[in-house]
PDB file of C-alpha atoms in Angstrom:
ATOM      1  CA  UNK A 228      25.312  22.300 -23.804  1.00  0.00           C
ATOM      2  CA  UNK A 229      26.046  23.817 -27.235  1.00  0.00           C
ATOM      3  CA  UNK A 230      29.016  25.717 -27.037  1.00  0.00           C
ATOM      4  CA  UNK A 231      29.040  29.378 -29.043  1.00  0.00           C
ATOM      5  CA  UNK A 232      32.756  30.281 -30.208  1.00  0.00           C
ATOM      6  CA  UNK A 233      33.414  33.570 -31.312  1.00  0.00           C
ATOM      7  CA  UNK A 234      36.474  35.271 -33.194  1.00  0.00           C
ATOM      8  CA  UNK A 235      38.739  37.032 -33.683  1.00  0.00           C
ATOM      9  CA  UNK A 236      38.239  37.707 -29.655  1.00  0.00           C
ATOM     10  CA  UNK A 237      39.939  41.231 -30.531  1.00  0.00           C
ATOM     11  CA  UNK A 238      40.103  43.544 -33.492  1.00  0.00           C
ATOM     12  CA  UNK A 239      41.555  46.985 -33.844  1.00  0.00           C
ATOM     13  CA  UNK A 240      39.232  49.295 -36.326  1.00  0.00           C
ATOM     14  CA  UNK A 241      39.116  53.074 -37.045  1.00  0.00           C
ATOM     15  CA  UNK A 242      36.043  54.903 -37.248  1.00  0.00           C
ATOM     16  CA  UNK A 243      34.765  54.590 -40.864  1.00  0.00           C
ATOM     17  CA  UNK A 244      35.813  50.744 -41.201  1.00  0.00           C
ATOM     18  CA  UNK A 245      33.274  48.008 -41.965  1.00  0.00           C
ATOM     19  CA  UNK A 246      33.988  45.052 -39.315  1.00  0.00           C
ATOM     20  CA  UNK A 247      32.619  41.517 -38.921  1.00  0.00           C
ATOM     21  CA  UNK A 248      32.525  39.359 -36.425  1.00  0.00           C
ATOM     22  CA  UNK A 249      31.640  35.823 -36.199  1.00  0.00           C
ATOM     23  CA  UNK A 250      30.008  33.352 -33.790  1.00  0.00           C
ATOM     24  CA  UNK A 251      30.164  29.556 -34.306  1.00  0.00           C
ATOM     25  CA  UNK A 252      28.107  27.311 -32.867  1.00  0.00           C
ATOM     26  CA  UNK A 253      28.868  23.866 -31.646  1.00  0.00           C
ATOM     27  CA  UNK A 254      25.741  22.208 -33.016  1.00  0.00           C
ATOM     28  CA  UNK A 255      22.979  23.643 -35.428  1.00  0.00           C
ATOM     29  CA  UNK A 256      20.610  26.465 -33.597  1.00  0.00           C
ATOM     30  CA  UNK A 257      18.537  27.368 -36.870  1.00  0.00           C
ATOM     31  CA  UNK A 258      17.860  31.134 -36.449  1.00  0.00           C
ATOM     32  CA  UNK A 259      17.657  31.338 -32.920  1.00  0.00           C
ATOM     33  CA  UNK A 260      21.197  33.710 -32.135  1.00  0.00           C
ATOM     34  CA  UNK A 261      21.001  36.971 -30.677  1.00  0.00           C
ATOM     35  CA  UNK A 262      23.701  39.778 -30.774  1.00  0.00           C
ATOM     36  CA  UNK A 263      24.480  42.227 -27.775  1.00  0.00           C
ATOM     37  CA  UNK A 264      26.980  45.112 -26.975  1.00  0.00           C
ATOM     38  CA  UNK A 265      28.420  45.586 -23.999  1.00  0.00           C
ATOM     39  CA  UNK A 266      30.419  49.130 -23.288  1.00  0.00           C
ATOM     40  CA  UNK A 267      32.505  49.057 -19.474  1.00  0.00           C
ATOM     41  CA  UNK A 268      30.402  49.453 -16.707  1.00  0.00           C
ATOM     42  CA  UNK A 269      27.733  48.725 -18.275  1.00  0.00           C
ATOM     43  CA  UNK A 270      24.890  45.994 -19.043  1.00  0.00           C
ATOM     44  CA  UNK A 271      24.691  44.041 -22.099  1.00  0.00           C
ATOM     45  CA  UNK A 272      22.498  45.441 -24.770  1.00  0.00           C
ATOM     46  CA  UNK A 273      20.144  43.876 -27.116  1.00  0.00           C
ATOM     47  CA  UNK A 274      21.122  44.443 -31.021  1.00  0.00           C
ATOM     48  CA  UNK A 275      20.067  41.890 -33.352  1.00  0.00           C
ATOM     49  CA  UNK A 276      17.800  38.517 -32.743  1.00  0.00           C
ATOM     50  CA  UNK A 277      16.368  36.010 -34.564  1.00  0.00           C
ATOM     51  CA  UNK A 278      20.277  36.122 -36.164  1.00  0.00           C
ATOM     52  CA  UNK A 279      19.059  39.702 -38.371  1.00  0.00           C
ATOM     53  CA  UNK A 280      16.425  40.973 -37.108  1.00  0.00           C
ATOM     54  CA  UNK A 281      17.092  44.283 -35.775  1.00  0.00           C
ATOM     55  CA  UNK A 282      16.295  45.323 -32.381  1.00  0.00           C
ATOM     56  CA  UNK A 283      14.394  48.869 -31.962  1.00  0.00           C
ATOM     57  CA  UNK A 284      16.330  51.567 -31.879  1.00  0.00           C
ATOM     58  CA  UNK A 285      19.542  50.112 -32.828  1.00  0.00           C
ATOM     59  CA  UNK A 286      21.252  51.904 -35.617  1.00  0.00           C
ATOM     60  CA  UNK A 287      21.411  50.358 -39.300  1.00  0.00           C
ATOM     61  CA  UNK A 288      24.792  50.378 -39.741  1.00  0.00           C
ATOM     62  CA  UNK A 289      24.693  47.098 -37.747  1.00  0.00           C
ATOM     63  CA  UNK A 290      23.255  43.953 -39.622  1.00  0.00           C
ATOM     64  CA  UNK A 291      23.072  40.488 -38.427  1.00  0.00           C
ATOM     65  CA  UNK A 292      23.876  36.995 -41.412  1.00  0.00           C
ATOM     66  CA  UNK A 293      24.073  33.574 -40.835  1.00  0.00           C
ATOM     67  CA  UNK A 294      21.874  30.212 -39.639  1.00  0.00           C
ATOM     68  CA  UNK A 295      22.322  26.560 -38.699  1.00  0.00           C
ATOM     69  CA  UNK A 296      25.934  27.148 -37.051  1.00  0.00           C
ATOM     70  CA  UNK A 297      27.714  30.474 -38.603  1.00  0.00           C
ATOM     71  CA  UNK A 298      26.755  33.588 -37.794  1.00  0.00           C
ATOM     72  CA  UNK A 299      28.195  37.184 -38.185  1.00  0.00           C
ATOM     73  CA  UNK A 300      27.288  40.322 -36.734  1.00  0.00           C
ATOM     74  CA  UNK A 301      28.709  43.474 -39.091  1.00  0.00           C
ATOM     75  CA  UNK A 302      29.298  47.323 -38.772  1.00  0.00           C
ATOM     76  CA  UNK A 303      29.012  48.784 -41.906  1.00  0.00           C
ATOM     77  CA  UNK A 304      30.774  52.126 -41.068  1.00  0.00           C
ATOM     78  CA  UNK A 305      32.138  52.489 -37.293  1.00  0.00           C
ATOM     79  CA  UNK A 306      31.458  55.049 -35.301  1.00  0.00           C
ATOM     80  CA  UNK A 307      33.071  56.568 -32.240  1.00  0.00           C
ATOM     81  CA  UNK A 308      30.487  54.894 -29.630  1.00  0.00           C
ATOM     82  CA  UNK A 309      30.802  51.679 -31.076  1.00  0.00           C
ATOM     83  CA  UNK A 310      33.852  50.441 -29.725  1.00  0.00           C
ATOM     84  CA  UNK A 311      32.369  48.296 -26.850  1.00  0.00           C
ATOM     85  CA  UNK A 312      33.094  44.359 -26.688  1.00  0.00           C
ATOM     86  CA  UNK A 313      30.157  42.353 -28.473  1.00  0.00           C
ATOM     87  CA  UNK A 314      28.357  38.757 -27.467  1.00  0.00           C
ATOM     88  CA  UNK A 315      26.426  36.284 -29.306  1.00  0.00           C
ATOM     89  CA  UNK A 316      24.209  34.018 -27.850  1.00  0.00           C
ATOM     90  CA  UNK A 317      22.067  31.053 -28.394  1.00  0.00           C
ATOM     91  CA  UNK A 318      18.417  30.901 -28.070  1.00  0.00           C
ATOM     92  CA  UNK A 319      18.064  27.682 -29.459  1.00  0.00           C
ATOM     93  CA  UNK A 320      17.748  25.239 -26.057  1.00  0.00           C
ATOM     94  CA  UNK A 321      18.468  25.338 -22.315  1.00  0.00           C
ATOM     95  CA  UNK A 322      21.112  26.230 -21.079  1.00  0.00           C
ATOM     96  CA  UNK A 323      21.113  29.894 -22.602  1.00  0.00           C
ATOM     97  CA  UNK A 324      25.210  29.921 -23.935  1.00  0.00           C
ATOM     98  CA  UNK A 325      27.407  33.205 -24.812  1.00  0.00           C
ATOM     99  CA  UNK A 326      30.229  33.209 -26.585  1.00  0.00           C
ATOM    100  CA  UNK A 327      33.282  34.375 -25.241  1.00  0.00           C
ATOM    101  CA  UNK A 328      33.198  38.024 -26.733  1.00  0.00           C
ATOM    102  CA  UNK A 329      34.694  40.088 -29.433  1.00  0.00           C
ATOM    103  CA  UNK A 330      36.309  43.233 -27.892  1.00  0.00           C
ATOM    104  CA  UNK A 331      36.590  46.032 -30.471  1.00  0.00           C
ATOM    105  CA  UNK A 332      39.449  48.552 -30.315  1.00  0.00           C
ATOM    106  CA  UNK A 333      39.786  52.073 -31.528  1.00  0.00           C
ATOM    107  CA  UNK A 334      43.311  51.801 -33.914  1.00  0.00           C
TER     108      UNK A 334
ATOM    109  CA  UNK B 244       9.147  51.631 -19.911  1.00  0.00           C
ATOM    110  CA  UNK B 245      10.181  48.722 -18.198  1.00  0.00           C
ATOM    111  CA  UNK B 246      13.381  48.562 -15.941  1.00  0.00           C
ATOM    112  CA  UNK B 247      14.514  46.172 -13.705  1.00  0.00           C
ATOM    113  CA  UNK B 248      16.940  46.929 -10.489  1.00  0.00           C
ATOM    114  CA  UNK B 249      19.102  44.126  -8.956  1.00  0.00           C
ATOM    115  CA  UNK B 250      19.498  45.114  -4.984  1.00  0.00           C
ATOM    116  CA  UNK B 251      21.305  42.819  -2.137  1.00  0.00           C
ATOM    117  CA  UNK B 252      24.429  42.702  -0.159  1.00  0.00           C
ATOM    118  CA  UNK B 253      28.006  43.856  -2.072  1.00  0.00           C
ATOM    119  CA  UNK B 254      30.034  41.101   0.215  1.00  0.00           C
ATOM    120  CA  UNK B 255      29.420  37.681   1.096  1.00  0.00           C
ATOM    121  CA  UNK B 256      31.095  35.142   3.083  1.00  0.00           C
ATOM    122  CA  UNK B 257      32.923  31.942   1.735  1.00  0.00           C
ATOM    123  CA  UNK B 258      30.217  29.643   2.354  1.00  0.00           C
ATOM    124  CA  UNK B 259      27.371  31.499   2.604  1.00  0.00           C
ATOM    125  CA  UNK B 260      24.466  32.320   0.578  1.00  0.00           C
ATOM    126  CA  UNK B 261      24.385  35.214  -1.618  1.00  0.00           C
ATOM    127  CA  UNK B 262      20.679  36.711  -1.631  1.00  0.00           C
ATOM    128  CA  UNK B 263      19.654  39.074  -4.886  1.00  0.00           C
ATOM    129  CA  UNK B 264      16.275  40.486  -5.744  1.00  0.00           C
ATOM    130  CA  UNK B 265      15.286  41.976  -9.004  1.00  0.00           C
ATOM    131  CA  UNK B 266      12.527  44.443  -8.716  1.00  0.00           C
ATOM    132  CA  UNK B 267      10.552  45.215 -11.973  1.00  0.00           C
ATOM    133  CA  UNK B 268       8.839  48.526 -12.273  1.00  0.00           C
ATOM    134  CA  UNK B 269       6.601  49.875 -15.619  1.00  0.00           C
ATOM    135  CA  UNK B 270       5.522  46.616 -16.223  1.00  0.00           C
ATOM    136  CA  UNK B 271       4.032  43.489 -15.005  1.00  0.00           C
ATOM    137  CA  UNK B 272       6.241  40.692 -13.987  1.00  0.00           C
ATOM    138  CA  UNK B 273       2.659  38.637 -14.252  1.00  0.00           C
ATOM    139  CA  UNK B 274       2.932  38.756 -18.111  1.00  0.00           C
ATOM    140  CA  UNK B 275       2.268  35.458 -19.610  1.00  0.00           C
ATOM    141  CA  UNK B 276       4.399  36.364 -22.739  1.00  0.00           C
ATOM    142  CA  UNK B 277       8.105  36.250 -20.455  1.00  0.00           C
ATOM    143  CA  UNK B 278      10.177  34.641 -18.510  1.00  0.00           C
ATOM    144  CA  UNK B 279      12.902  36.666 -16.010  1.00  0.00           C
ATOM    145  CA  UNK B 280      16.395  35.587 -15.395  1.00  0.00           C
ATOM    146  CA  UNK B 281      19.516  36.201 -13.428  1.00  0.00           C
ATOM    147  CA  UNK B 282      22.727  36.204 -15.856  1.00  0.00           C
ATOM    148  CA  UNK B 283      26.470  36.751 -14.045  1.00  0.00           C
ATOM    149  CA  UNK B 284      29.587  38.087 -15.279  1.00  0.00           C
ATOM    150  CA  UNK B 285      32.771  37.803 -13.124  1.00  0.00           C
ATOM    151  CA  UNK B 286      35.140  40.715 -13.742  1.00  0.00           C
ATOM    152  CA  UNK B 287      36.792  40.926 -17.051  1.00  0.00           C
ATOM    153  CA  UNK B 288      35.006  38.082 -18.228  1.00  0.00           C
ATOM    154  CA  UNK B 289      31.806  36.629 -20.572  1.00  0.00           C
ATOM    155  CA  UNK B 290      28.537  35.955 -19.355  1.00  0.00           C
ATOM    156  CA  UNK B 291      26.687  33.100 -18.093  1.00  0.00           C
ATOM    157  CA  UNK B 292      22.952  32.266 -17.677  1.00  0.00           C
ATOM    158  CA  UNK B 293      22.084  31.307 -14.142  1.00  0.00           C
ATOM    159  CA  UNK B 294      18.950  30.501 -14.768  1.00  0.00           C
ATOM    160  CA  UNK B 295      15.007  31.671 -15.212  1.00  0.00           C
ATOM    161  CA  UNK B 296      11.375  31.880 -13.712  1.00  0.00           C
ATOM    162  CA  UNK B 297       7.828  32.600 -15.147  1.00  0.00           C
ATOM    163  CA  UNK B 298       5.332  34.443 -13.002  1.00  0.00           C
ATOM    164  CA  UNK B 299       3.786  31.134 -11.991  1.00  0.00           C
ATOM    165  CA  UNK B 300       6.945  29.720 -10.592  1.00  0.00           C
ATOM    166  CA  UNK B 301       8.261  27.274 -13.201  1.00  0.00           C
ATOM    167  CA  UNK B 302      11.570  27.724 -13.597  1.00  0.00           C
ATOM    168  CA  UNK B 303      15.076  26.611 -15.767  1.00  0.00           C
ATOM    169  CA  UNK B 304      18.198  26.503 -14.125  1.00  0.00           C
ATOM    170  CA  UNK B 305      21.992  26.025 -15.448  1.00  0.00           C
ATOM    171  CA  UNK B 306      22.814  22.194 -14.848  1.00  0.00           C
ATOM    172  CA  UNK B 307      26.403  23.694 -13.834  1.00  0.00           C
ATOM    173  CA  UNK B 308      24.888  25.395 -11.051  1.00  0.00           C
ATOM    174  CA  UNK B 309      21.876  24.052  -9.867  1.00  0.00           C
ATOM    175  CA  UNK B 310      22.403  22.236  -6.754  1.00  0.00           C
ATOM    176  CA  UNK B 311      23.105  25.924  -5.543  1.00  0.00           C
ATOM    177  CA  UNK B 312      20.654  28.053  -7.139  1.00  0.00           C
ATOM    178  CA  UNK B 313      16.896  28.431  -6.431  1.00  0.00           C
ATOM    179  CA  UNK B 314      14.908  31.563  -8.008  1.00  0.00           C
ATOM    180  CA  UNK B 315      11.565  32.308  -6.755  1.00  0.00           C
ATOM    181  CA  UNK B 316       9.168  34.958  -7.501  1.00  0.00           C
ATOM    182  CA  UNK B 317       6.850  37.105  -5.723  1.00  0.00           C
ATOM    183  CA  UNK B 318       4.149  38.654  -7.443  1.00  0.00           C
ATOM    184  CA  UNK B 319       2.985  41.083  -5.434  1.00  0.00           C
ATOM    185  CA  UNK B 320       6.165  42.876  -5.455  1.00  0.00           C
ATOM    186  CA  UNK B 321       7.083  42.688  -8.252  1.00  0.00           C
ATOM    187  CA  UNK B 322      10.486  41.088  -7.856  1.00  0.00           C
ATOM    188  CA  UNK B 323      11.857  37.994  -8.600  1.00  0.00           C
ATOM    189  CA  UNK B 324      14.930  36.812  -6.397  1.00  0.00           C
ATOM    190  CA  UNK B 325      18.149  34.529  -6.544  1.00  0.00           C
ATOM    191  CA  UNK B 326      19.662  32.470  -3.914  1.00  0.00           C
ATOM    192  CA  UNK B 327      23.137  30.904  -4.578  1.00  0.00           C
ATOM    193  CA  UNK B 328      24.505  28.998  -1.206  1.00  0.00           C
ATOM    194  CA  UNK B 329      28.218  27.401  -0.537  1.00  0.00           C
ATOM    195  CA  UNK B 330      29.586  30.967  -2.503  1.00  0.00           C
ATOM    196  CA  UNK B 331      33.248  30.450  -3.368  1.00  0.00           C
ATOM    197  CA  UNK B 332      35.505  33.288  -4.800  1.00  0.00           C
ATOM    198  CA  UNK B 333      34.479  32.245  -7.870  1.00  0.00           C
ATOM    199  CA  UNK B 334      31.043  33.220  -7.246  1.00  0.00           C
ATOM    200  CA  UNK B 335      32.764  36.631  -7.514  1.00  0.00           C
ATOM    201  CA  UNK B 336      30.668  38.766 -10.465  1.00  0.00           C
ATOM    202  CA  UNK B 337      28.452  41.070 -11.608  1.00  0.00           C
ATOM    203  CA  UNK B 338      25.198  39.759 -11.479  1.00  0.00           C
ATOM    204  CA  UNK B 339      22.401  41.143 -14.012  1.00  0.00           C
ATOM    205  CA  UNK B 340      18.640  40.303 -14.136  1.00  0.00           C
ATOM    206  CA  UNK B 341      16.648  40.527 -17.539  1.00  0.00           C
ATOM    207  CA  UNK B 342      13.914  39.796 -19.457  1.00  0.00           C
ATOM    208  CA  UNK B 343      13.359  37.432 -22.039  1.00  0.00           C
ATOM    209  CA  UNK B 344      10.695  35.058 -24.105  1.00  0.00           C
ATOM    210  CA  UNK B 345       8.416  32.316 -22.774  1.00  0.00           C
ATOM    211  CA  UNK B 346       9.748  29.675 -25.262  1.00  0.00           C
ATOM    212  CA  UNK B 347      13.290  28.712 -25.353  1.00  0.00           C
ATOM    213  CA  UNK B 348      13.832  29.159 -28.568  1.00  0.00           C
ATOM    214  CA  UNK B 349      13.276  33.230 -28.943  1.00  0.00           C
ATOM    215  CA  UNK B 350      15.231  33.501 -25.554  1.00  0.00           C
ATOM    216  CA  UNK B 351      16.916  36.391 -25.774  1.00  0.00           C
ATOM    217  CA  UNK B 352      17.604  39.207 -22.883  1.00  0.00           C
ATOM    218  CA  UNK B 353      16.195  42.691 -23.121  1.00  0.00           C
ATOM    219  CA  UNK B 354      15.913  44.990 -20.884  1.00  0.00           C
ATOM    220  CA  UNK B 355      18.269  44.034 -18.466  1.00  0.00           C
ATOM    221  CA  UNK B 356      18.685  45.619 -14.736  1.00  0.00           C
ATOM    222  CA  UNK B 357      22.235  47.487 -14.447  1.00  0.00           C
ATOM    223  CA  UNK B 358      24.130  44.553 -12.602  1.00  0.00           C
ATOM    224  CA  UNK B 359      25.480  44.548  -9.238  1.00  0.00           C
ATOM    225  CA  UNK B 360      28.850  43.420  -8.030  1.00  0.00           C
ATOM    226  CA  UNK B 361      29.215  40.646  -5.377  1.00  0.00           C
ATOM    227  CA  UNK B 362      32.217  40.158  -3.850  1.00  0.00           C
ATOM    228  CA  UNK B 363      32.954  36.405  -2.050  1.00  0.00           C
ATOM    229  CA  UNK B 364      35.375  37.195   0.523  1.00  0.00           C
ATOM    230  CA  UNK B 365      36.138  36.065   4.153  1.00  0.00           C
TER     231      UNK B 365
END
């Protein structure tokens, strides 16, 4: 199975702040990484595949780097309804992996 | 636009099977171009693929939980379901059904149903 490691698995932001997150990996999945956020209570939600594509609808401020084994999800400029904890997963070969998650906090 | 709704039983026994259907409305789940899965989350944790099916029945499951897991598919409803037998507390999660790509490597999950909590408890 390749395993997907995220980090930092917390970070503390203010609205206004550019954050990045990253996603390693255990063994090279090209392109194939897909980001998702995921507010309480609710279901995960698509925002970037293909590692930067953009997913319809999703705001600009997020943006989506990275291939082989390092990848990094960013928010250029936080906003209120962004804090929410954040996935990465591979979509590279069976079985489908997440990381861990990256839970962002209001400072 | 298409939604998905996961609907079974809130409880099950230690040892039992826990029983989920996913029932897919403004869309076809005959589409050649997808595949529908079951992902789980138990509470306050990350999420795990369970596994997926196609319209014709061919399906992938998680190695770490296959000897327990069989999805099927019904296309006349509309619905895809998930059977999990010899439930432990740990089966204990929200369980979410989605869409994603025929070819593994695309696989991502969107739209996904709302999730519904299953307790494992005696």
């Amino acid at each position: 199975d390749i395993q997907m490691t995220q980090s930092p698995s917390s970070v503390s932001a203010s609205v206004g702040d550019r954050v990045t997150i990253t996603c390693r990996a255990s063994q090279g999945i090209s392109s194939w990484l897909a980001w998702y956020q995921q507010k309480p209570g609710k279901a995960p939600k698509l925002l970037i595949y293909a590692a930067s594509s953009l997913q319809s609808g999703v705001p600009s401020r997020f943006s989506g780097s990275g291939s082989g084994t390092d990848f990094t999800l960013t928010i250029s400029s936080l906003q209120p309804e962004d804090f929410a904890t954040y996935y990465c997963q591979q979509a590279n070969s069976f079985p489908l992996t997440f990381g861990q998650g990256t839970k962002l906090e209001i400072k | 636009q298409l939604q998905l709704q996961e609907s079974g039983p809130g409880l099950v026994k230690p040892s039992e099977t826990l029983s989920l259907t996913c029932t897919v409305s403004g869309g076809s789940i005959s589409s050649s171009s997808y595949y529908w899965g079951w992902i789980r989350q138990p509470p306050g944790k990350g999420l795990e693929w369970i596994g997926s099916i196609y319209y014709s029945g061919s399906t992938y499951y998680n190695p770490s939980l296959k000897s327990r897991v069989t999805i099927s598919v019904d296309t006349s409803k509309n619905q895809f379901s998930l059977k999990l037998s010899s439930v432990t507390a740990a089966d204990t999660a929200v369980y979410y059904c989605a869409r994603h790509g025929t070819m593994v490597r695309g696989s991502w999950f969107d739209p996904w149903g709302q999730g519904t909590l299953v307790t494992v408890s005696s």
